[in-house]
GROMACS .gro file of C-alpha atoms in nm:
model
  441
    1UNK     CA    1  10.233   8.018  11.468
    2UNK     CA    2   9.922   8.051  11.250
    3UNK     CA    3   9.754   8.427  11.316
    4UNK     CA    4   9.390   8.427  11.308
    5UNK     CA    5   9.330   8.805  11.244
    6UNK     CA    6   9.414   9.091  11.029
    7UNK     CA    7   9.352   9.446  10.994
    8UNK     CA    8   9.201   9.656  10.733
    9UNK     CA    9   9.232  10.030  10.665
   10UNK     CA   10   9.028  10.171  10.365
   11UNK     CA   11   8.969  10.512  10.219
   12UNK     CA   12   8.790  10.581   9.926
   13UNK     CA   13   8.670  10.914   9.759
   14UNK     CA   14   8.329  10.925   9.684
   15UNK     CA   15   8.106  11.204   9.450
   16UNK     CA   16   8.396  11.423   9.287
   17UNK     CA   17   8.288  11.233   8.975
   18UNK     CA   18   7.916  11.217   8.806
   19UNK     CA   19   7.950  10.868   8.887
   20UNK     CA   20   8.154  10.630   9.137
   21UNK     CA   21   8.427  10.482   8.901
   22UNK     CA   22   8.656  10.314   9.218
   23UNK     CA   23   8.616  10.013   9.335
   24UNK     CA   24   8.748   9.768   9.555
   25UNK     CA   25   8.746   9.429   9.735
   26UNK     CA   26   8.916   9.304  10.088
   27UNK     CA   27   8.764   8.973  10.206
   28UNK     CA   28   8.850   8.642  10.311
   29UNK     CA   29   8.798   8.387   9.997
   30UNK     CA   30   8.860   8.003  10.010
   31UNK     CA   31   9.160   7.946  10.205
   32UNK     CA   32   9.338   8.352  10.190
   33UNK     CA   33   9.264   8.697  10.154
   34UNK     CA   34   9.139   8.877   9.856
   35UNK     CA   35   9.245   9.226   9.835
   36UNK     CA   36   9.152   9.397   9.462
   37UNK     CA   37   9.117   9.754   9.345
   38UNK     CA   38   8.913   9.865   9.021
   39UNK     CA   39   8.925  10.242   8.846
   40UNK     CA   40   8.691  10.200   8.638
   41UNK     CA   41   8.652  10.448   8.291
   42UNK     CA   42   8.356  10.598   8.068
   43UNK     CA   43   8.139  10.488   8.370
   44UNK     CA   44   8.147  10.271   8.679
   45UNK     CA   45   7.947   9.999   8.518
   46UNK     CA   46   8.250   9.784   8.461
   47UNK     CA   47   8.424   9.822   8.720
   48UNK     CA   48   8.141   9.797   8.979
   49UNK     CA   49   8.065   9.448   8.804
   50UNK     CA   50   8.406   9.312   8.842
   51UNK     CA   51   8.426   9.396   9.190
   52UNK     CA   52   8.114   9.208   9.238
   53UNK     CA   53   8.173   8.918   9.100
   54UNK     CA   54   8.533   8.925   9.196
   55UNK     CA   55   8.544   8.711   9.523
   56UNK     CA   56   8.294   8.446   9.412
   57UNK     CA   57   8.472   8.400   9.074
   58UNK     CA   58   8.805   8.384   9.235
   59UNK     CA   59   8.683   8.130   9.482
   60UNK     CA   60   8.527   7.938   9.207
   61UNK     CA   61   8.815   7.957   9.030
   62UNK     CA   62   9.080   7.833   9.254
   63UNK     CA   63   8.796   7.457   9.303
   64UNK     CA   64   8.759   7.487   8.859
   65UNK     CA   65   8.411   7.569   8.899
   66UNK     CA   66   8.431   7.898   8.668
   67UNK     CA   67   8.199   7.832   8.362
   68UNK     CA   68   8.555   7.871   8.121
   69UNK     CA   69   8.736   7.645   8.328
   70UNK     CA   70   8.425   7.381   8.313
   71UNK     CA   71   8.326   7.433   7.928
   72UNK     CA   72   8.776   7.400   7.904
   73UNK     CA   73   8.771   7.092   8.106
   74UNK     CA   74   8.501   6.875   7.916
   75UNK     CA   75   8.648   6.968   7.637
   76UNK     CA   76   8.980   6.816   7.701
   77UNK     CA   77   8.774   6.584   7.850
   78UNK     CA   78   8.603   6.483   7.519
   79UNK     CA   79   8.956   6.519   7.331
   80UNK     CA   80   9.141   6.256   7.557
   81UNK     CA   81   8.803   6.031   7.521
   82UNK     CA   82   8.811   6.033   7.201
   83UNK     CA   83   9.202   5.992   7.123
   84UNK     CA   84   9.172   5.626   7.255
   85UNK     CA   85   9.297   5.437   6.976
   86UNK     CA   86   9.057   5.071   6.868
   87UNK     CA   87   9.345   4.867   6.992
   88UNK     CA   88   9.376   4.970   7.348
   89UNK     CA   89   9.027   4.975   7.367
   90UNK     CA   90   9.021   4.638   7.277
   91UNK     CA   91   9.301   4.541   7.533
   92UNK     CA   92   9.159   4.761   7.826
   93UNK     CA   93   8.775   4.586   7.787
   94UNK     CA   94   8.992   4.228   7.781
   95UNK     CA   95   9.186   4.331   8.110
   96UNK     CA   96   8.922   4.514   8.290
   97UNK     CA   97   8.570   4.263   8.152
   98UNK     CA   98   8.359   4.454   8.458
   99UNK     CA   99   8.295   4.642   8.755
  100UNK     CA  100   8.168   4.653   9.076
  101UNK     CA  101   7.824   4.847   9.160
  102UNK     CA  102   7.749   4.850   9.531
  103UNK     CA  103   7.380   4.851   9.647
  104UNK     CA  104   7.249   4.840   9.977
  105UNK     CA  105   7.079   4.495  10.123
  106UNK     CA  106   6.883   4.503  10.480
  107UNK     CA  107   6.866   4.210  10.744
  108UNK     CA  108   6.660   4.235  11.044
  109UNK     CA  109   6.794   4.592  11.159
  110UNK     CA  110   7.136   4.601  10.989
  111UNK     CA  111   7.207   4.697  10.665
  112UNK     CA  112   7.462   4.568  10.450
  113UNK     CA  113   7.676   4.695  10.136
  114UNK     CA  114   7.642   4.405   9.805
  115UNK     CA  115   7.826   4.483   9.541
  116UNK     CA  116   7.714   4.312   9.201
  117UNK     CA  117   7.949   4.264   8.857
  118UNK     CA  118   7.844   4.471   8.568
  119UNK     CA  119   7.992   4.395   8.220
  120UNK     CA  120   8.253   4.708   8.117
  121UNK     CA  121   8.112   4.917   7.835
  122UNK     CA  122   8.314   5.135   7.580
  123UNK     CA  123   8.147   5.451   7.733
  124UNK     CA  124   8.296   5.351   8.052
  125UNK     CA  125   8.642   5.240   7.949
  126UNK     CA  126   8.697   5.578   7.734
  127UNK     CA  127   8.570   5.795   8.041
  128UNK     CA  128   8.792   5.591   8.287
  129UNK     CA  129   9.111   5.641   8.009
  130UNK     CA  130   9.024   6.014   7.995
  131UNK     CA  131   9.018   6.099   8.398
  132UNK     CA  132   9.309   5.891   8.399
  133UNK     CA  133   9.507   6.134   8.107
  134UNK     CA  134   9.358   6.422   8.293
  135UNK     CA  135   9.523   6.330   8.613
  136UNK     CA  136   9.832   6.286   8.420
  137UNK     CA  137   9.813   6.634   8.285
  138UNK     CA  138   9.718   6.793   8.613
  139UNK     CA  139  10.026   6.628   8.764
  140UNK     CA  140  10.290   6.760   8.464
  141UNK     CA  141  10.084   7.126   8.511
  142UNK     CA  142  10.216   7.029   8.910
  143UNK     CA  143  10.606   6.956   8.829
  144UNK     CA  144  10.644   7.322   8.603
  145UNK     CA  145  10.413   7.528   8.813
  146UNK     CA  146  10.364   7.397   9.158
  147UNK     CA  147  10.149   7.709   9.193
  148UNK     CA  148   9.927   7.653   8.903
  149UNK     CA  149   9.594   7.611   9.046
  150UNK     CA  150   9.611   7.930   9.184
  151UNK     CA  151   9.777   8.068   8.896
  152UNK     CA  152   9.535   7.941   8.698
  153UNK     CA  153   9.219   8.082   8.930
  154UNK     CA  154   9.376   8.431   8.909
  155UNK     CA  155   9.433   8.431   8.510
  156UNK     CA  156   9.075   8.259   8.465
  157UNK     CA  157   8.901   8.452   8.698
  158UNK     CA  158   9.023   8.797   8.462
  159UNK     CA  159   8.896   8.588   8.146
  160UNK     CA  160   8.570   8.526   8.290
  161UNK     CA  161   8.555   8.912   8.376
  162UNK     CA  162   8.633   8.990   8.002
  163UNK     CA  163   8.394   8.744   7.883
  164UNK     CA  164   8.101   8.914   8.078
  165UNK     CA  165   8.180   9.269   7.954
  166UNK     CA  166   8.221   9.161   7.621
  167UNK     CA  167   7.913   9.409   7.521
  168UNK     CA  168   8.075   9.694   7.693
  169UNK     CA  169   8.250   9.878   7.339
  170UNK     CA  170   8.335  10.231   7.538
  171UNK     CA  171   8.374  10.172   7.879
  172UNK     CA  172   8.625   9.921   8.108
  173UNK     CA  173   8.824   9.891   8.447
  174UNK     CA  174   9.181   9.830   8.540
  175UNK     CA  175   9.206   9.541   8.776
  176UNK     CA  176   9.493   9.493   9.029
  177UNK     CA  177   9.442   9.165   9.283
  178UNK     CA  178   9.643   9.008   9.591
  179UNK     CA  179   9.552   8.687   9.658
  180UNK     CA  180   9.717   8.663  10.004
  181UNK     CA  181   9.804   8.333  10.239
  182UNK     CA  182   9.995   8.284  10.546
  183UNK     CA  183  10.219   7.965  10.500
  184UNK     CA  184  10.497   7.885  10.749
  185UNK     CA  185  10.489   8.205  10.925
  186UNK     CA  186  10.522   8.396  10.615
  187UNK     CA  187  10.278   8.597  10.377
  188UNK     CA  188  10.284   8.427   9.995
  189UNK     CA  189  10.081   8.691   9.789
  190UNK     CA  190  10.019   8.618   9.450
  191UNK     CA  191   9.943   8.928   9.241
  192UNK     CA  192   9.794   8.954   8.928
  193UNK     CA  193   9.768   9.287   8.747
  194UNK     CA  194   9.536   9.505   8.454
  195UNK     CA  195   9.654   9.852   8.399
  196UNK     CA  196   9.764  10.151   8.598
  197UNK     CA  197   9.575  10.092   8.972
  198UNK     CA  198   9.854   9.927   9.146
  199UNK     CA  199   9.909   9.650   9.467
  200UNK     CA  200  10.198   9.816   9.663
  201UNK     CA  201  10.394   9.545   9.923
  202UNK     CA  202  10.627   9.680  10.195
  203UNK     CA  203  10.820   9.468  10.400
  204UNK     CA  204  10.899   9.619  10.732
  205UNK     CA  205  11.279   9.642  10.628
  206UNK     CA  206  11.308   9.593  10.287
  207UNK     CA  207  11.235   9.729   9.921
  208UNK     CA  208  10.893   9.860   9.833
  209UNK     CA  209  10.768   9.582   9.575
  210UNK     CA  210  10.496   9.677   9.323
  211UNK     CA  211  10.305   9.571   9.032
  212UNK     CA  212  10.359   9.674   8.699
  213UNK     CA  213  10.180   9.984   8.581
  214UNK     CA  214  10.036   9.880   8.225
  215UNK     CA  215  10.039  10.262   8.082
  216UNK     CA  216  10.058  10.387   7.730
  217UNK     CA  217  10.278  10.589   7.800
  218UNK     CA  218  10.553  10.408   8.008
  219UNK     CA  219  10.511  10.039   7.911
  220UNK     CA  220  10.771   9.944   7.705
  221UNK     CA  221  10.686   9.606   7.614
  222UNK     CA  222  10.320   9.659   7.606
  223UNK     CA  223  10.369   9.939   7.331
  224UNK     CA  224  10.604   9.672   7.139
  225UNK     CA  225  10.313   9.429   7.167
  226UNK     CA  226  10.026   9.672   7.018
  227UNK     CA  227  10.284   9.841   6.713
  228UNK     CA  228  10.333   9.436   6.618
  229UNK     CA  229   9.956   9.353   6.659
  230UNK     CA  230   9.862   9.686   6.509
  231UNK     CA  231  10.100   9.593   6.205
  232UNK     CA  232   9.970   9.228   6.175
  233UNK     CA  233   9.610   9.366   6.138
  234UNK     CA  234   9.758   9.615   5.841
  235UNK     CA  235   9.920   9.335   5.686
  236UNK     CA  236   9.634   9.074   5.683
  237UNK     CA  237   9.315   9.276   5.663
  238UNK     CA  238   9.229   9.066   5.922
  239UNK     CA  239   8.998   9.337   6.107
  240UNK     CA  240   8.841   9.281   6.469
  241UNK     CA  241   8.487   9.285   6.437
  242UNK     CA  242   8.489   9.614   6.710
  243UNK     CA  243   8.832   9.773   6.540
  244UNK     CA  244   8.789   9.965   6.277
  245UNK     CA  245   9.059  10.227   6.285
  246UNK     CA  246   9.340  10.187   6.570
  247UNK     CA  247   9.649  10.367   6.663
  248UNK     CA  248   9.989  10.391   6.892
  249UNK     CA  249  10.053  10.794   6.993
  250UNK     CA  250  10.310  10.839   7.310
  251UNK     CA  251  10.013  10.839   7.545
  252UNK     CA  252   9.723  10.666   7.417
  253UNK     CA  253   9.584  10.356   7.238
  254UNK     CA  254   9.323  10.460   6.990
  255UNK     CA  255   9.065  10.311   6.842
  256UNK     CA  256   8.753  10.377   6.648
  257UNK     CA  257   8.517  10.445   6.375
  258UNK     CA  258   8.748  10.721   6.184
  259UNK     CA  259   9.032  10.875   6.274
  260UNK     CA  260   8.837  11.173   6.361
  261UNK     CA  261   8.563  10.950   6.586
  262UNK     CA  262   8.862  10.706   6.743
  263UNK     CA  263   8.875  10.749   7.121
  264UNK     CA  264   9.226  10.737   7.322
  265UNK     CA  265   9.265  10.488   7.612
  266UNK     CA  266   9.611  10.550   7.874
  267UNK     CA  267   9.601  10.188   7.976
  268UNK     CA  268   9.772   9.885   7.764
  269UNK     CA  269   9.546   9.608   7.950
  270UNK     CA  270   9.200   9.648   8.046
  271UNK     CA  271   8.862   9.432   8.126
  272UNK     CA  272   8.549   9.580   7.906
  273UNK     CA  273   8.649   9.809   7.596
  274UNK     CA  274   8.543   9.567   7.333
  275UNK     CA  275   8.614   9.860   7.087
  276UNK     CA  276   8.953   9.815   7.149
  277UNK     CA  277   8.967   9.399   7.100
  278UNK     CA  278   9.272   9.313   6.899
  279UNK     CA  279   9.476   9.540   7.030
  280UNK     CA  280   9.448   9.564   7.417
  281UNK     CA  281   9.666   9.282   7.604
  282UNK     CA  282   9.430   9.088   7.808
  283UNK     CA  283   9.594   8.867   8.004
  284UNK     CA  284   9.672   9.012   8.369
  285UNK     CA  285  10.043   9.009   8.463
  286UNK     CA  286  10.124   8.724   8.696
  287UNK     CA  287  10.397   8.720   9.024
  288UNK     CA  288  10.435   8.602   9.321
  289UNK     CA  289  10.603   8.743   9.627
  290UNK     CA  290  10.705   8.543   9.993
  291UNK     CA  291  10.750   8.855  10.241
  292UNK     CA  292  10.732   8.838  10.676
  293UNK     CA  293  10.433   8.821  10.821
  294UNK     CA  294  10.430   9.207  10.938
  295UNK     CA  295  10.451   9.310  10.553
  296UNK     CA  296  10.194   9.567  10.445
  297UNK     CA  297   9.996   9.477  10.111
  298UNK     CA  298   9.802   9.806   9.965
  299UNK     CA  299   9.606   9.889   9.642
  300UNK     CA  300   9.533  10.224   9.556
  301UNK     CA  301   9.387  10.360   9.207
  302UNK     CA  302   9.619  10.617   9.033
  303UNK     CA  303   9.410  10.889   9.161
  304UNK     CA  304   9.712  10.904   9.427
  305UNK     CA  305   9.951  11.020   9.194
  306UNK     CA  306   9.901  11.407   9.247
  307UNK     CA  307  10.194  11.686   9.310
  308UNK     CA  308  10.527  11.662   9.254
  309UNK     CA  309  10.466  11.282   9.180
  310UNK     CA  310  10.274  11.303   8.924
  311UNK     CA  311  10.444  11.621   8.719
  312UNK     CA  312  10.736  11.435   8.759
  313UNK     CA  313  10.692  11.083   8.679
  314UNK     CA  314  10.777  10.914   8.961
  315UNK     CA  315  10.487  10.765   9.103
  316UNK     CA  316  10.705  10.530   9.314
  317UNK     CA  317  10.764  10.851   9.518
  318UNK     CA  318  10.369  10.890   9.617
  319UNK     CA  319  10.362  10.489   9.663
  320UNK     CA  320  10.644  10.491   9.921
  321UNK     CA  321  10.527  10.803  10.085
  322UNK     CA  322  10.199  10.617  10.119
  323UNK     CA  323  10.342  10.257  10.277
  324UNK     CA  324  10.572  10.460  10.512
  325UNK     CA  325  10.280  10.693  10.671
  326UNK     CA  326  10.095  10.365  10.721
  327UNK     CA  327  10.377  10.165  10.876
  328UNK     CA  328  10.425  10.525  11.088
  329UNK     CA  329  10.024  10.442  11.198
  330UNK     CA  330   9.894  10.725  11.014
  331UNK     CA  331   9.524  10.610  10.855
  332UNK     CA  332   9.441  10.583  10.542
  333UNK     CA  333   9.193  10.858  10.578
  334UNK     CA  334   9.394  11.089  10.676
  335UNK     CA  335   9.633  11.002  10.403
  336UNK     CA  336   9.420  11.033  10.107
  337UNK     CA  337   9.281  11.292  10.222
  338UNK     CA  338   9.614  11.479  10.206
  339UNK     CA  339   9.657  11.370   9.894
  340UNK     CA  340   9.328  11.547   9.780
  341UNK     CA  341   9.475  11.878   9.890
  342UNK     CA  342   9.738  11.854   9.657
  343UNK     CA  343   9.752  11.997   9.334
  344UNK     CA  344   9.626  11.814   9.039
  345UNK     CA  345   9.387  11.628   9.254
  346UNK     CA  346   9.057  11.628   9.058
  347UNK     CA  347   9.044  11.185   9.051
  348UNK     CA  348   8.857  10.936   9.268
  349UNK     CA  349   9.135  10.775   9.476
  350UNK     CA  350   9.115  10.470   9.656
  351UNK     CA  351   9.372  10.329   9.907
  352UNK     CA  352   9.296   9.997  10.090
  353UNK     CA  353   9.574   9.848  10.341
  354UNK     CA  354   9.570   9.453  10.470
  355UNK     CA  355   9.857   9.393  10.789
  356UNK     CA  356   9.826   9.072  10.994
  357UNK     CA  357   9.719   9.160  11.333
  358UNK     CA  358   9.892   9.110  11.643
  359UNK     CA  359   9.807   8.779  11.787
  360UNK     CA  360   9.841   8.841  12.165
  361UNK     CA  361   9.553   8.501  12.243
  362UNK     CA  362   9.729   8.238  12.426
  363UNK     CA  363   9.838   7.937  12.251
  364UNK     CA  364   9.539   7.688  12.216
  365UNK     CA  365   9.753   7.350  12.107
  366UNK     CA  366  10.054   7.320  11.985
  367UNK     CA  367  10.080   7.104  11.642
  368UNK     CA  368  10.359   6.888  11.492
  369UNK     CA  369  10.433   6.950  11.140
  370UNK     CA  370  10.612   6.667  10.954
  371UNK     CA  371  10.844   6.724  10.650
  372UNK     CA  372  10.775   6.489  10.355
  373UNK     CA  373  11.039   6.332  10.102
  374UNK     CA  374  10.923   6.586   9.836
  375UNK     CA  375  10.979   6.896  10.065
  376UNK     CA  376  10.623   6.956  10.140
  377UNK     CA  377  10.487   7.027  10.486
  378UNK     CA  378  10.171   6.796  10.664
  379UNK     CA  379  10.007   6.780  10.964
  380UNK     CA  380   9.888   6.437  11.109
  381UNK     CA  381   9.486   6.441  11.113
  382UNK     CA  382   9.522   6.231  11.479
  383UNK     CA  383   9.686   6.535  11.616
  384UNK     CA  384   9.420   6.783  11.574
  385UNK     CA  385   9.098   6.842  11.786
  386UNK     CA  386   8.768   6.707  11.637
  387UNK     CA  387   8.589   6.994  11.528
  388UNK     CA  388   8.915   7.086  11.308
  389UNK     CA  389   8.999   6.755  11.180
  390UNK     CA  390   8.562   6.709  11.084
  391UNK     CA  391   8.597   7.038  10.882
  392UNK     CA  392   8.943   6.923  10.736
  393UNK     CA  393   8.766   6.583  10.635
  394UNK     CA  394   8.486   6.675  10.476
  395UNK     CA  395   8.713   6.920  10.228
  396UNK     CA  396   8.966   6.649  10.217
  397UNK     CA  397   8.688   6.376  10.168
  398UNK     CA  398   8.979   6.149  10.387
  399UNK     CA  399   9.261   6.190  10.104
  400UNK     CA  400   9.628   6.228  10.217
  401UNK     CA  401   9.916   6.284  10.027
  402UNK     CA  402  10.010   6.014   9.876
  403UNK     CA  403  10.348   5.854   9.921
  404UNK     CA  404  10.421   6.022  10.303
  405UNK     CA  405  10.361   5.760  10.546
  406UNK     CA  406  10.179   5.493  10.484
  407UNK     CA  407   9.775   5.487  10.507
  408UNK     CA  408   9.736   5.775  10.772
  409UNK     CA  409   9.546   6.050  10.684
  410UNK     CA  410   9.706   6.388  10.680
  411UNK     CA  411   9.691   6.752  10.581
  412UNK     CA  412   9.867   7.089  10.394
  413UNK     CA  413   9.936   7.315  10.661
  414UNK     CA  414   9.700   7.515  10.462
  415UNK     CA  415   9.404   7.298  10.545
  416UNK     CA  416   9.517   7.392  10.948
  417UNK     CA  417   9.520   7.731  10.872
  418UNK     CA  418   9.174   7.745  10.783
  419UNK     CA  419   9.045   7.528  10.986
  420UNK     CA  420   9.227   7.731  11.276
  421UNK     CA  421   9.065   8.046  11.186
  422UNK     CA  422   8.670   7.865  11.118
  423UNK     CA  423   8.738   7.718  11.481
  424UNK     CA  424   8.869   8.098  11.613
  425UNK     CA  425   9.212   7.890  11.797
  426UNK     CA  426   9.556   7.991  11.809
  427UNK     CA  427   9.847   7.741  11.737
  428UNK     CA  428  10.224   7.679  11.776
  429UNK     CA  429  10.376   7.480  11.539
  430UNK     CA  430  10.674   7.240  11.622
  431UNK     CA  431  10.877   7.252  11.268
  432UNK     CA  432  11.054   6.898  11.197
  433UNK     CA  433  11.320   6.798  10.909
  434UNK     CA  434  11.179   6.474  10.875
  435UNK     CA  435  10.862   6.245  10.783
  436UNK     CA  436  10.671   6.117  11.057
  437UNK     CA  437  10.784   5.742  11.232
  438UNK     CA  438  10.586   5.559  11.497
  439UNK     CA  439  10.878   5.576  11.718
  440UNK     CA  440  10.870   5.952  11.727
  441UNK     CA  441  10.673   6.129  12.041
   0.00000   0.00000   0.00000
């Protein structure tokens, strides 16, 4: 069954700072749900950005239309075009002299396709070898990451960020993100993770899951990572152009003019805080989770870590006290809130909760789903209405998976998803252990 509607509970603090330094984002984006929280430090300005531009860089990211992943992809594209050696060049133009070009010819009323021979140039034979070689690559990137385009929209999508603040020397933003996506009854959220705000996952009767809080203080393998970069840059001289004195304490990364002018940072990863480059880690912290479809996904900033929590270092013990009041059907209102009372409450705090809804709509059609040879799930294009299989098409442009049965056009479950939820109907889906055959009903 494919659920059509979810439920969002937000609380935010705003005005106990000079300026609004919390951020976040819950939206739909491409084919999932986009749920990100920013804390942003110095002022706002970074963080505010990044949740801006967050959903539209994501969804750009996950179709390669980033400007990285473009200016990335015609360079490889230039790099397989030119590693074409003489001698296949020579063989392809003997095996492949031409090429059709249609144009368009009318009679009477009618107007029909002619397609005319045009001699095969180098250009063309080089550009044709170099889609080919990228297609080849795309697939290998398939066989060790099956999950690599959306790996690869998440991880982008925090470069591009970085690559916009690059100007911003004293001021940045933690970044947590779920990119979330109902597949086979199930919630697959992909998390991908900058600093100390954190995405919190409960399943209704299991272990609280979180991200990885990248703190100066706690981080063990992000302090190993700075102490070797910090010691490289001793031993080469090789200087950031922003670095000019940098340091490891038990709390804080420091950077700066002098010693006496460095500033101290309590994060190990960041977005913004160019004075810093060389020794933050920039890359976000990848995972992926499959959890029921009643699992809870939250991000909150760490101003929720106040009380006992916080004096004693356990900040799991605010972050399951937080899941377990929502699951109970307390707000999230009235749980930050509660949270401000405590002592050492003096942060913004920001807690933002994403649940499936209850689906209680009759069923609208009931779908077949067909397994194929290589384990993946498809739905038959026939079987659906029109307005769903129109949308499907024209995102599709008619191409199935190849190698499933035989020229009929079909579908990822996660094209039916979509579609479901553009066309507002509610499905059941008949699971089967096999491809598709004619003879089956």
């Amino acid at each position: 069954m494919l659920h059509n509607e979810y439920k969002l509970d937000v609380y935010s603090t705003i005005g106990r700072r000079p300026m609004q330094e919390d951020y976040y984002v819950a939206q739909p984006v491409n084919l999932g749900f986009l749920l990100g929280v920013c804390d942003g430090h110095g002022i706002g300005l970074v963080s505010g950005h990044v949740a801006a531009r967050l959903p539209l860089y994501v969804d750009q990211g996950l179709s390669r239309e980033l400007p990285i992943q473009k200016k990335a992809d015609e360079a490889q594209f230039q790099a397989f075009r030119e590693e074409m050696s003489d001698a296949d060049m020579k063989a392809a133009l003997e095996a492949h002299p031409g090429y059709a070009v249609a144009r368009e010819r009318q009679e009477d009323d009618e107007i029909f396709p002619v397609y005319d021979s045009v001699p095969a140039t180098e250009d063309d034979i080089r550009g044709n070898y170099a889609y080919s070689r990228l297609g080849e690559l795309r697939r290998e990137r398939q066989d060790t990451d099956p999950l690599y385009e959306i790996h690869d929209a998440l991880r982008d999508t925090v470069a591009q960020l970085i690559e916009d603040m690059r100007g911003k020397k004293e001021i940045g933003t933690t970044l947590s993100m779920a990119y979330i996506r109902v597949v086979d009854d199930k919630l697959h959220i992909h998390t991908a993770q900058l600093g100390d705000s954190m995405i919190l996952i409960q399943p209704p009767d299991g272990e609280l899951i979180t991200t990885a809080a990248h703190n100066a203080a706690t981080h063990e393998a992000d302090r190993a990572e700075i102490q070797r970069r910090l010691e490289a840059i001793g031993e080469s001289g090789d200087i950031p152009p922003d670095l000019n004195w940098g340091a490891l304490s038990d709390s804080r990364v420091w950077a700066g003019v002098t010693m006496g002018s460095s500033r101290g940072l309590s994060v190990t990863r960041a977005i913004g805080d160019a004075m810093w480059d060389g020794l933050l880690i920039r890359e976000p912290e990848l995972a992926d989770h499959i959890v029921p479809l009643d699992s809870l996904v939250v991000g909150v900033t760490d101003g929720v870590l106040v009380g006992d929590a916080a004096k004693g270092g356990k900040p799991e013990w605010i972050y399951r006290e937080i899941t377990q009041r929502l699951l109970a059907g307390e707000t999230a209102q009235a749980i930050g809130q509660s949270l401000l009372e405590r002592e050492g409450s003096g942060d913004n705090l920001t807690i933002v909760a994403y649940r499936q809804a209850e689906d209680d709509r009759p069923v609208d059609l009931e779908v077949d789903v067909w397994a194929a040879p290589n384990g993946d799930h498809y739905v038959l294009l026939a079987d659906l209405p029109d307005e769903m299989r129109k949308g499907i098409e024209a995102i599709t442009f008619f191409v199935p998976i190849i190698g499933i049965h035989g020229g009929d056009h079909v579908t990822h479950i996660a094209h039916v998803d979509g579609q479901a939820r553009a066309c507002r109907l509610k499905l059941a889906l008949r699971y089967h252990d096999h491809p598709h055959k004619e003879d089956d009903p």
